[in-house]
Amino acid sequence: MTTGDIVGRDEELAALHAFFDTAGEGPAAVVLEGEAGIGKTTIWQAGVEAARERGLRVLTARPAEAERGLAHVVLGDLFEEVLDQVLPALSAPRRRALEAALLLDETAEQPVDPRTLGVAVRTALQALAERTPVVLAVDDIQWLDASSASALAFALRRMADDRVLLLLARRLVEGAQPSDLDRALGADSVQPLVIGPLSVGALHRFLGDRLGRTFARQTLLRIHEASGGNPFFAFELARALGADVGPLQPLPVPETLEELVRARLADLSVSTRAALELASALGAPSVSLLERAGIAPDALEAAVGAHVIERENGSIRFTHPLLSSVLYQCLSGEERRRLHERLAAIVDDPLVRARHLALATDGPDAGVAVVLDEAATRAVGRGAPAVAAELGEHALRLTPPDAEGDRQRRALASARAHRTAGEWIRARSIVTDLLSRTPTGSERAEALVLLAELESLDGSIDLLEEALGAAAASPALQSDIH
């Protein structure tokens, strides 16, 4: 899509062009903000195209909601096309860290050090920016995985005059906090660009371009009012109108957008809907992965023709995240578990496989819990504590009631991972629950030490003294506490 194809967004596009004029003046960001369906991704894509037309080096990533709990997904997407240029610029330790984080070196024995990885990312970006200004373009940053955010923020905080720009897009929700990338640059270097509703005139042109038809002014005004000028909502409402609907007839507007989306999906065949349901359970669906799951190519073709999904270089993406969300939410618990069971059998990444196994398992299962233990340990090794914490909690959930020792060990491991990931409130909650179940012994001592690390100085002293008493049977543990 060219910028000339975009209707009603002249001011936003002009702002992006002005932003790209600042390339070379040091790190800065523009953040496209707006509600779901307002057109952020369309403007983001136009910005990517405009930057490339100017000769800037653009690295892109489009994370999905289901990928948020995975490790270094966005980092891998950003560097995928330029690894042959950046790896030679890194020292051996930094190269090993980046290769391990991006799964280029599965033989790495040592965990990825977050600082080394952050320095590697900074060095890689600086090497690229020496040749031409670099634009990091990330859509839907509300779904940016924590490990990628940490590495990128570390790098950005340590840049001064480097020619690196960020083009970001995020869903605007009440109470939303700045992202790690915003905070890394500082408020003075971040330009928010709120994407508002389309005017009635712009909506008229938009619907004419997309649907090849026009509407009576009163009907158009009612579509605009019902949609709030949101292009996605307006498009769906207009699609729902029959060809012979007169201006005085009521609009067939569902009570909620979810019902509207369900009505649209209801027209799809059983095989196409089955393909889409499977895709909705995947973080990063692809044609090859769905075919491995037994999905016929014509089912995907029908979904593309219905404008529910789009394909690009073998990848599949829903044309709007709400389509995926509604599909998944419409499934029963048993249907979801069956989907995840199928996916666990065909995905390659052991962390992704473990997550699908967890979501496919309803009650206690010692075998799956062990797989999750191993995956959590692997996630720690990749420098992805947030992923390790999630996998650890799944392992805890699936631990049989009579395996109290395993439960205590997994609770401690998950709490430590949450602490490392910066989720101190969740870590404290897990430890507090563990202490209520563990009256004595070394496990209680370890939990008290961890809780002390999460508390203020005054409170930690009392906890450590209690931990010493609980560790009376373990001189080695007492020594560690001292």
Coordinates of C-alpha atoms in Angstrom, one line a residue:
M1 CA 0.0 0.0 0.0
T2 CA 1.3 3.4 -1.0
T3 CA 0.7 6.6 1.0
G4 CA -1.5 7.8 -1.8
D5 CA -3.9 4.9 -1.1
I6 CA -4.5 6.0 2.4
V7 CA -7.6 8.1 3.0
G8 CA -8.0 10.9 5.5
R9 CA -4.6 10.6 7.1
D10 CA -2.7 13.5 5.5
E11 CA -1.6 15.1 8.8
E12 CA -0.3 11.8 10.2
L13 CA 1.6 11.0 7.1
A14 CA 3.1 14.5 7.0
A15 CA 4.2 14.1 10.7
L16 CA 6.0 10.8 9.8
H17 CA 7.8 12.4 6.9
A18 CA 8.9 15.3 9.2
F19 CA 10.1 12.7 11.7
F20 CA 12.2 10.9 9.2
D21 CA 13.8 14.2 8.3
T22 CA 15.5 14.1 11.8
A23 CA 17.4 10.9 10.9
G24 CA 21.0 11.6 11.9
E25 CA 20.2 13.7 15.0
G26 CA 20.4 10.9 17.5
P27 CA 17.9 8.3 18.8
A28 CA 14.2 9.3 18.7
A29 CA 10.8 7.6 18.4
V30 CA 7.4 8.3 17.1
V31 CA 4.6 6.2 18.6
L32 CA 1.3 5.7 16.7
E33 CA -1.4 5.3 19.3
G34 CA -5.1 4.5 18.9
E35 CA -7.9 2.1 19.6
A36 CA -8.2 -1.3 17.9
G37 CA -9.2 -0.9 14.2
I38 CA -8.4 2.8 14.0
G39 CA -5.8 2.3 11.3
K40 CA -2.5 2.3 13.2
T41 CA -1.0 -0.6 11.3
T42 CA -2.0 1.0 8.0
I43 CA -0.1 4.2 8.9
W44 CA 2.7 2.2 10.3
Q45 CA 3.1 0.3 7.1
A46 CA 3.0 3.5 5.1
G47 CA 5.8 4.8 7.4
V48 CA 7.9 1.8 6.8
E49 CA 7.5 2.3 3.0
A50 CA 8.3 6.0 3.3
A51 CA 11.5 5.3 5.3
R52 CA 12.7 2.8 2.8
E53 CA 12.0 5.2 -0.1
R54 CA 14.3 7.7 1.6
G55 CA 17.1 5.1 1.7
L56 CA 16.9 4.4 5.4
R57 CA 17.6 0.9 6.7
V58 CA 14.3 -0.4 8.2
L59 CA 14.1 -3.4 10.5
T60 CA 10.6 -4.6 11.2
A61 CA 8.7 -6.7 13.7
R62 CA 5.0 -7.3 14.1
P63 CA 4.5 -9.3 17.4
A64 CA 1.2 -11.1 18.1
E65 CA -0.6 -11.4 21.4
A66 CA 0.2 -15.1 21.7
E67 CA 4.0 -14.4 21.3
R68 CA 4.2 -12.1 24.3
G69 CA 5.3 -14.9 26.6
L70 CA 8.0 -16.2 24.2
A71 CA 11.7 -15.3 24.3
H72 CA 13.4 -12.8 22.0
V73 CA 10.8 -13.0 19.3
V74 CA 10.9 -9.4 18.3
L75 CA 14.7 -9.3 18.5
G76 CA 14.9 -12.2 16.1
D77 CA 12.4 -10.6 13.7
L78 CA 14.3 -7.3 13.7
F79 CA 17.7 -8.8 13.0
E80 CA 16.6 -11.7 10.7
E81 CA 17.6 -10.0 7.5
V82 CA 20.8 -8.3 8.6
L83 CA 22.6 -11.0 10.7
D84 CA 25.3 -11.5 8.1
Q85 CA 26.1 -7.8 8.5
V86 CA 26.0 -7.5 12.3
L87 CA 27.5 -10.7 13.6
P88 CA 31.0 -9.9 12.1
A89 CA 31.0 -6.6 14.0
L90 CA 30.6 -8.3 17.4
S91 CA 33.3 -9.6 19.7
A92 CA 33.2 -13.3 20.5
P93 CA 31.2 -13.1 23.8
R94 CA 28.7 -10.7 22.3
R95 CA 28.3 -12.7 19.2
R96 CA 27.7 -15.9 21.3
A97 CA 25.1 -14.0 23.4
L98 CA 23.2 -12.8 20.3
E99 CA 23.4 -16.2 18.6
A100 CA 22.1 -18.0 21.7
A101 CA 19.3 -15.6 22.3
L102 CA 18.1 -15.9 18.6
L103 CA 18.5 -19.7 18.6
L104 CA 21.4 -19.6 16.1
D105 CA 23.5 -21.6 18.5
E106 CA 21.7 -24.4 20.3
T107 CA 25.0 -25.8 21.8
A108 CA 25.5 -22.8 24.1
E109 CA 26.2 -24.1 27.6
Q110 CA 26.1 -20.9 29.6
P111 CA 22.9 -18.8 30.2
V112 CA 22.6 -15.7 28.2
D113 CA 23.9 -12.8 30.2
P114 CA 21.3 -9.9 29.8
R115 CA 24.0 -7.2 29.9
T116 CA 26.2 -9.0 27.3
L117 CA 23.1 -9.4 25.1
G118 CA 22.2 -5.7 25.5
V119 CA 25.7 -4.6 24.6
A120 CA 25.6 -6.9 21.6
V121 CA 22.3 -5.3 20.4
R122 CA 23.7 -1.8 20.9
T123 CA 26.9 -2.7 18.9
A124 CA 24.9 -4.3 16.1
L125 CA 22.7 -1.3 15.7
Q126 CA 25.7 1.1 15.8
A127 CA 27.4 -1.0 13.1
L128 CA 24.3 -0.7 10.9
A129 CA 23.8 3.0 11.6
E130 CA 27.4 3.8 10.6
R131 CA 26.4 3.1 7.0
T132 CA 22.9 4.6 6.9
P133 CA 20.3 5.7 9.5
V134 CA 18.4 2.8 11.0
V135 CA 14.6 2.6 11.7
L136 CA 13.4 0.0 14.2
A137 CA 9.7 -0.4 13.2
V138 CA 7.6 -2.4 15.6
D139 CA 3.8 -2.7 15.3
D140 CA 1.6 -3.6 18.3
I141 CA 4.3 -3.0 20.9
Q142 CA 1.8 -3.8 23.6
W143 CA 2.6 -7.4 22.7
L144 CA 6.4 -6.9 22.7
D145 CA 8.0 -9.9 24.5
A146 CA 9.8 -8.9 27.8
S147 CA 13.2 -10.3 26.8
S148 CA 13.3 -8.4 23.6
A149 CA 12.1 -5.2 25.3
S150 CA 14.8 -5.6 27.9
A151 CA 17.7 -6.0 25.4
L152 CA 16.5 -3.2 23.2
A153 CA 15.9 -0.8 26.1
F154 CA 19.4 -1.5 27.4
A155 CA 20.9 -0.7 24.0
L156 CA 18.9 2.5 23.5
R157 CA 19.7 3.9 26.9
R158 CA 23.4 3.8 26.0
M159 CA 23.1 5.6 22.6
A160 CA 23.8 9.3 22.2
D161 CA 24.4 10.4 18.7
D162 CA 23.7 7.1 16.9
R163 CA 21.4 7.4 13.9
V164 CA 18.6 5.2 15.2
L165 CA 14.9 6.0 14.9
L166 CA 12.0 4.0 16.3
L167 CA 8.6 3.8 14.5
L168 CA 6.2 2.2 17.0
A169 CA 2.5 1.5 17.1
R170 CA 0.4 0.5 20.1
R171 CA -3.2 0.1 21.1
L172 CA -4.3 3.0 23.3
V173 CA -6.1 1.8 26.4
E174 CA -7.0 3.7 29.5
G175 CA -4.2 3.6 32.2
A176 CA -1.6 2.2 29.7
Q177 CA 2.0 2.9 30.8
P178 CA 4.9 3.9 28.5
S179 CA 6.7 1.0 27.1
D180 CA 10.3 0.0 28.0
L181 CA 11.4 1.5 24.7
D182 CA 9.7 4.8 25.5
R183 CA 11.3 5.0 28.9
A184 CA 14.7 4.1 27.5
L185 CA 14.7 7.2 25.2
G186 CA 13.1 9.6 27.6
A187 CA 10.0 11.8 27.1
D188 CA 11.9 14.5 25.2
S189 CA 12.9 12.1 22.4
V190 CA 9.5 10.4 22.1
Q191 CA 6.7 11.9 19.9
P192 CA 3.3 10.4 20.5
L193 CA 1.0 10.5 17.5
V194 CA -2.6 9.7 18.4
I195 CA -4.6 8.3 15.5
G196 CA -8.2 9.6 15.7
P197 CA -11.4 8.7 13.9
L198 CA -12.0 9.4 10.2
S199 CA -14.2 12.2 9.2
V200 CA -17.5 11.5 7.4
G201 CA -15.9 12.6 4.1
A202 CA -12.9 10.4 4.6
L203 CA -15.0 7.5 5.6
H204 CA -17.1 7.9 2.4
R205 CA -13.9 7.7 0.3
F206 CA -12.6 4.8 2.4
L207 CA -15.7 2.7 2.0
G208 CA -15.9 3.5 -1.7
D209 CA -12.4 2.3 -2.2
R210 CA -12.7 -0.8 -0.2
L211 CA -16.2 -2.0 -1.2
G212 CA -16.7 -0.4 -4.6
R213 CA -20.0 1.1 -3.6
T214 CA -21.5 4.3 -2.2
F215 CA -24.1 4.9 0.5
A216 CA -26.8 7.5 0.9
R217 CA -25.7 10.3 3.1
Q218 CA -28.0 9.4 5.9
T219 CA -26.9 5.8 5.8
L220 CA -23.2 7.0 5.8
L221 CA -23.8 9.3 8.7
R222 CA -25.4 6.4 10.7
I223 CA -22.4 4.2 9.8
H224 CA -20.1 6.9 11.0
E225 CA -22.0 7.4 14.2
A226 CA -22.2 3.7 15.0
S227 CA -18.5 3.1 14.2
G228 CA -17.2 6.3 15.8
G229 CA -15.2 6.9 12.7
N230 CA -13.2 3.7 13.3
P231 CA -12.3 2.3 9.8
F232 CA -12.4 -1.3 10.8
F233 CA -15.7 -1.1 12.6
A234 CA -17.2 1.0 9.7
F235 CA -16.0 -1.5 7.1
E236 CA -17.6 -4.4 9.0
L237 CA -20.9 -2.5 9.4
A238 CA -21.0 -1.5 5.7
R239 CA -20.2 -5.1 4.7
A240 CA -23.2 -6.3 6.8
L241 CA -25.6 -4.1 4.8
G242 CA -27.4 -5.9 2.0
A243 CA -27.3 -4.4 -1.5
D244 CA -30.9 -3.4 -1.3
V245 CA -31.0 -1.8 2.1
G246 CA -32.8 1.6 1.9
P247 CA -31.9 4.7 3.7
L248 CA -34.8 4.4 6.1
Q249 CA -34.2 0.8 7.1
P250 CA -32.4 0.1 10.4
L251 CA -28.7 -0.8 10.2
P252 CA -28.1 -4.5 11.0
V253 CA -25.7 -3.5 13.8
P254 CA -24.9 -6.3 16.3
E255 CA -25.0 -5.3 20.0
T256 CA -21.2 -5.7 20.3
L257 CA -18.3 -5.9 17.9
E258 CA -17.7 -9.4 19.1
E259 CA -21.1 -10.4 17.8
L260 CA -20.3 -8.6 14.5
V261 CA -17.1 -10.5 14.1
R262 CA -18.9 -13.7 14.9
A263 CA -21.5 -13.0 12.2
R264 CA -18.8 -12.4 9.7
L265 CA -17.0 -15.6 10.6
A266 CA -20.2 -17.6 10.5
D267 CA -20.3 -17.4 6.7
L268 CA -17.1 -19.4 6.4
S269 CA -17.0 -23.1 5.6
V270 CA -16.4 -25.6 8.3
S271 CA -12.9 -26.4 6.9
T272 CA -11.9 -22.7 6.7
R273 CA -13.1 -22.0 10.2
A274 CA -11.2 -25.0 11.5
A275 CA -8.0 -23.6 9.8
L276 CA -8.6 -20.2 11.4
E277 CA -9.2 -21.7 14.8
L278 CA -5.9 -23.5 14.7
A279 CA -4.2 -20.3 13.5
S280 CA -5.7 -18.4 16.4
A281 CA -4.0 -20.7 18.9
L282 CA -0.6 -20.1 17.4
G283 CA 1.6 -17.2 18.2
A284 CA 3.1 -17.0 14.7
P285 CA 1.0 -19.1 12.3
S286 CA 2.5 -20.0 9.0
V287 CA 1.4 -21.8 5.9
S288 CA 3.8 -24.7 6.4
L289 CA 2.9 -25.2 10.0
L290 CA -0.8 -25.3 9.3
E291 CA -0.2 -27.7 6.4
R292 CA 1.7 -29.9 8.8
A293 CA -1.3 -29.9 11.0
G294 CA -3.4 -31.2 8.1
I295 CA -5.0 -28.0 6.9
A296 CA -5.8 -28.1 3.2
P297 CA -4.4 -25.1 1.1
D298 CA -7.9 -24.3 -0.3
A299 CA -9.1 -23.6 3.3
L300 CA -6.5 -20.9 3.6
E301 CA -7.3 -19.5 0.2
A302 CA -10.9 -19.1 1.2
A303 CA -9.8 -17.2 4.4
V304 CA -7.6 -14.9 2.3
G305 CA -10.5 -14.3 -0.1
A306 CA -12.8 -13.4 2.8
H307 CA -10.2 -10.8 4.0
V308 CA -9.9 -12.6 7.4
I309 CA -6.2 -13.4 7.0
E310 CA -3.3 -12.2 4.8
R311 CA -0.2 -14.1 3.7
E312 CA 3.3 -12.8 3.3
N313 CA 6.4 -14.8 2.6
G314 CA 4.8 -17.9 4.0
S315 CA 3.6 -16.2 7.2
I316 CA -0.1 -15.8 8.1
R317 CA -1.5 -12.8 9.9
F318 CA -5.1 -12.0 10.8
T319 CA -6.3 -8.8 9.1
H320 CA -7.3 -7.6 12.6
P321 CA -6.4 -9.0 16.0
L322 CA -10.0 -9.1 17.1
L323 CA -10.7 -11.8 14.5
S324 CA -8.2 -14.1 16.1
S325 CA -9.3 -13.2 19.6
V326 CA -13.0 -13.8 18.9
L327 CA -12.2 -17.1 17.2
Y328 CA -10.2 -18.4 20.2
Q329 CA -12.8 -17.1 22.7
C330 CA -15.6 -18.9 20.9
L331 CA -13.9 -22.2 21.5
S332 CA -14.8 -24.3 24.5
G333 CA -12.1 -25.3 27.0
E334 CA -12.0 -28.8 25.6
E335 CA -11.8 -27.5 22.0
R336 CA -8.8 -25.3 23.0
R337 CA -7.1 -28.2 24.7
R338 CA -7.4 -30.4 21.6
L339 CA -6.0 -27.6 19.4
H340 CA -3.0 -27.1 21.7
E341 CA -2.5 -30.9 21.8
R342 CA -2.3 -31.0 18.0
L343 CA 0.1 -28.0 17.9
A344 CA 2.4 -29.5 20.5
A345 CA 3.0 -32.4 18.2
I346 CA 4.1 -30.3 15.2
V347 CA 6.0 -27.2 16.5
D348 CA 9.8 -27.3 16.7
D349 CA 10.8 -24.9 19.4
P350 CA 10.9 -26.7 22.7
L351 CA 9.6 -23.7 24.6
V352 CA 6.7 -23.3 22.3
R353 CA 6.0 -27.0 22.4
A354 CA 6.0 -27.0 26.2
R355 CA 3.6 -24.1 26.3
H356 CA 1.2 -25.9 24.0
L357 CA 1.5 -29.0 26.2
A358 CA 0.6 -27.0 29.2
L359 CA -2.4 -25.5 27.6
A360 CA -3.5 -28.9 26.4
T361 CA -3.4 -30.3 29.9
D362 CA -6.4 -29.7 32.2
G363 CA -5.5 -31.5 35.5
P364 CA -2.3 -32.6 37.3
D365 CA 0.2 -34.4 35.1
A366 CA 3.7 -35.2 36.4
G367 CA 5.1 -35.9 33.0
V368 CA 4.1 -32.6 31.4
A369 CA 5.2 -30.8 34.6
V370 CA 8.7 -32.2 34.1
V371 CA 8.7 -31.1 30.4
L372 CA 7.8 -27.6 31.6
D373 CA 10.6 -27.7 34.2
E374 CA 13.1 -28.4 31.5
A375 CA 11.6 -25.7 29.2
A376 CA 11.7 -23.1 32.0
T377 CA 15.4 -24.0 32.6
R378 CA 16.1 -23.6 28.9
A379 CA 14.3 -20.2 28.9
V380 CA 16.5 -19.0 31.8
G381 CA 19.5 -20.1 29.7
R382 CA 18.2 -18.0 26.8
G383 CA 18.0 -14.9 29.0
A384 CA 14.2 -15.0 29.0
P385 CA 13.1 -15.0 32.7
A386 CA 9.5 -13.9 31.9
V387 CA 9.1 -16.9 29.7
A388 CA 10.6 -19.1 32.4
A389 CA 8.2 -17.7 35.0
E390 CA 5.2 -18.5 32.9
L391 CA 6.3 -22.0 32.1
G392 CA 7.2 -22.5 35.8
E393 CA 3.7 -21.5 36.9
H394 CA 2.2 -24.0 34.4
A395 CA 4.5 -26.7 35.9
L396 CA 3.3 -25.7 39.3
R397 CA -0.4 -25.9 38.2
L398 CA 0.1 -29.4 36.8
T399 CA 2.0 -30.8 39.8
P400 CA 0.2 -33.7 41.4
P401 CA -1.2 -33.0 44.9
D402 CA 1.0 -35.7 46.5
A403 CA 4.3 -34.3 45.1
E404 CA 4.7 -31.6 47.7
G405 CA 8.5 -31.5 47.3
D406 CA 8.2 -30.8 43.5
R407 CA 5.5 -28.2 44.3
Q408 CA 7.8 -26.4 46.7
R409 CA 10.8 -26.5 44.3
R410 CA 8.7 -25.3 41.3
A411 CA 7.2 -22.5 43.4
L412 CA 10.6 -21.2 44.3
A413 CA 11.9 -21.5 40.7
S414 CA 8.9 -19.6 39.3
A415 CA 9.1 -16.9 42.0
R416 CA 12.8 -16.4 41.3
A417 CA 12.1 -16.1 37.6
H418 CA 9.4 -13.5 38.3
R419 CA 11.8 -11.6 40.4
T420 CA 14.5 -11.6 37.7
A421 CA 11.9 -10.4 35.2
G422 CA 10.9 -7.5 37.4
E423 CA 7.5 -9.0 38.4
W424 CA 8.1 -8.5 42.2
I425 CA 4.4 -8.4 43.1
R426 CA 3.8 -11.8 41.5
A427 CA 7.0 -13.2 43.0
R428 CA 5.9 -12.1 46.5
S429 CA 2.5 -13.7 46.0
I430 CA 3.9 -17.0 45.1
V431 CA 6.4 -17.0 48.0
T432 CA 3.8 -16.0 50.5
D433 CA 1.5 -18.8 49.3
L434 CA 4.5 -21.2 49.6
L435 CA 5.2 -20.1 53.1
S436 CA 1.6 -20.7 54.2
R437 CA 2.0 -24.3 53.0
T438 CA 5.5 -25.0 54.3
P439 CA 5.8 -24.7 58.1
T440 CA 9.4 -26.0 58.5
G441 CA 12.5 -27.1 56.7
S442 CA 15.1 -25.9 54.2
E443 CA 12.4 -25.1 51.6
R444 CA 10.8 -22.6 54.1
A445 CA 14.2 -21.1 54.7
E446 CA 14.8 -20.6 51.0
A447 CA 11.4 -19.1 50.6
L448 CA 12.1 -16.7 53.5
V449 CA 15.4 -15.6 52.0
L450 CA 13.7 -14.9 48.7
L451 CA 10.9 -13.0 50.4
A452 CA 13.6 -11.0 52.3
E453 CA 15.1 -10.0 48.9
L454 CA 11.7 -8.7 47.9
E455 CA 11.1 -6.7 51.0
S456 CA 12.5 -3.5 52.4
L457 CA 15.7 -3.6 54.5
D458 CA 13.8 -3.4 57.9
G459 CA 11.5 -6.3 57.0
S460 CA 14.2 -8.4 55.4
I461 CA 16.3 -8.6 58.6
D462 CA 13.5 -10.4 60.6
L463 CA 12.8 -12.7 57.7
L464 CA 16.5 -13.7 57.4
E465 CA 16.6 -14.4 61.1
E466 CA 13.6 -16.7 60.8
A467 CA 15.3 -18.3 57.8
L468 CA 18.3 -19.1 59.8
G469 CA 16.2 -20.9 62.3
A470 CA 14.3 -22.8 59.6
A471 CA 17.6 -24.0 58.1
A472 CA 18.9 -25.4 61.4
A473 CA 19.2 -28.9 59.8
S474 CA 21.3 -27.6 56.9
P475 CA 24.6 -25.9 57.9
A476 CA 25.4 -25.2 54.2
L477 CA 22.2 -23.3 53.7
Q478 CA 22.8 -21.4 57.0
S479 CA 26.2 -20.4 55.6
D480 CA 24.6 -19.1 52.4
I481 CA 22.0 -17.1 54.4
H482 CA 24.9 -15.5 56.4

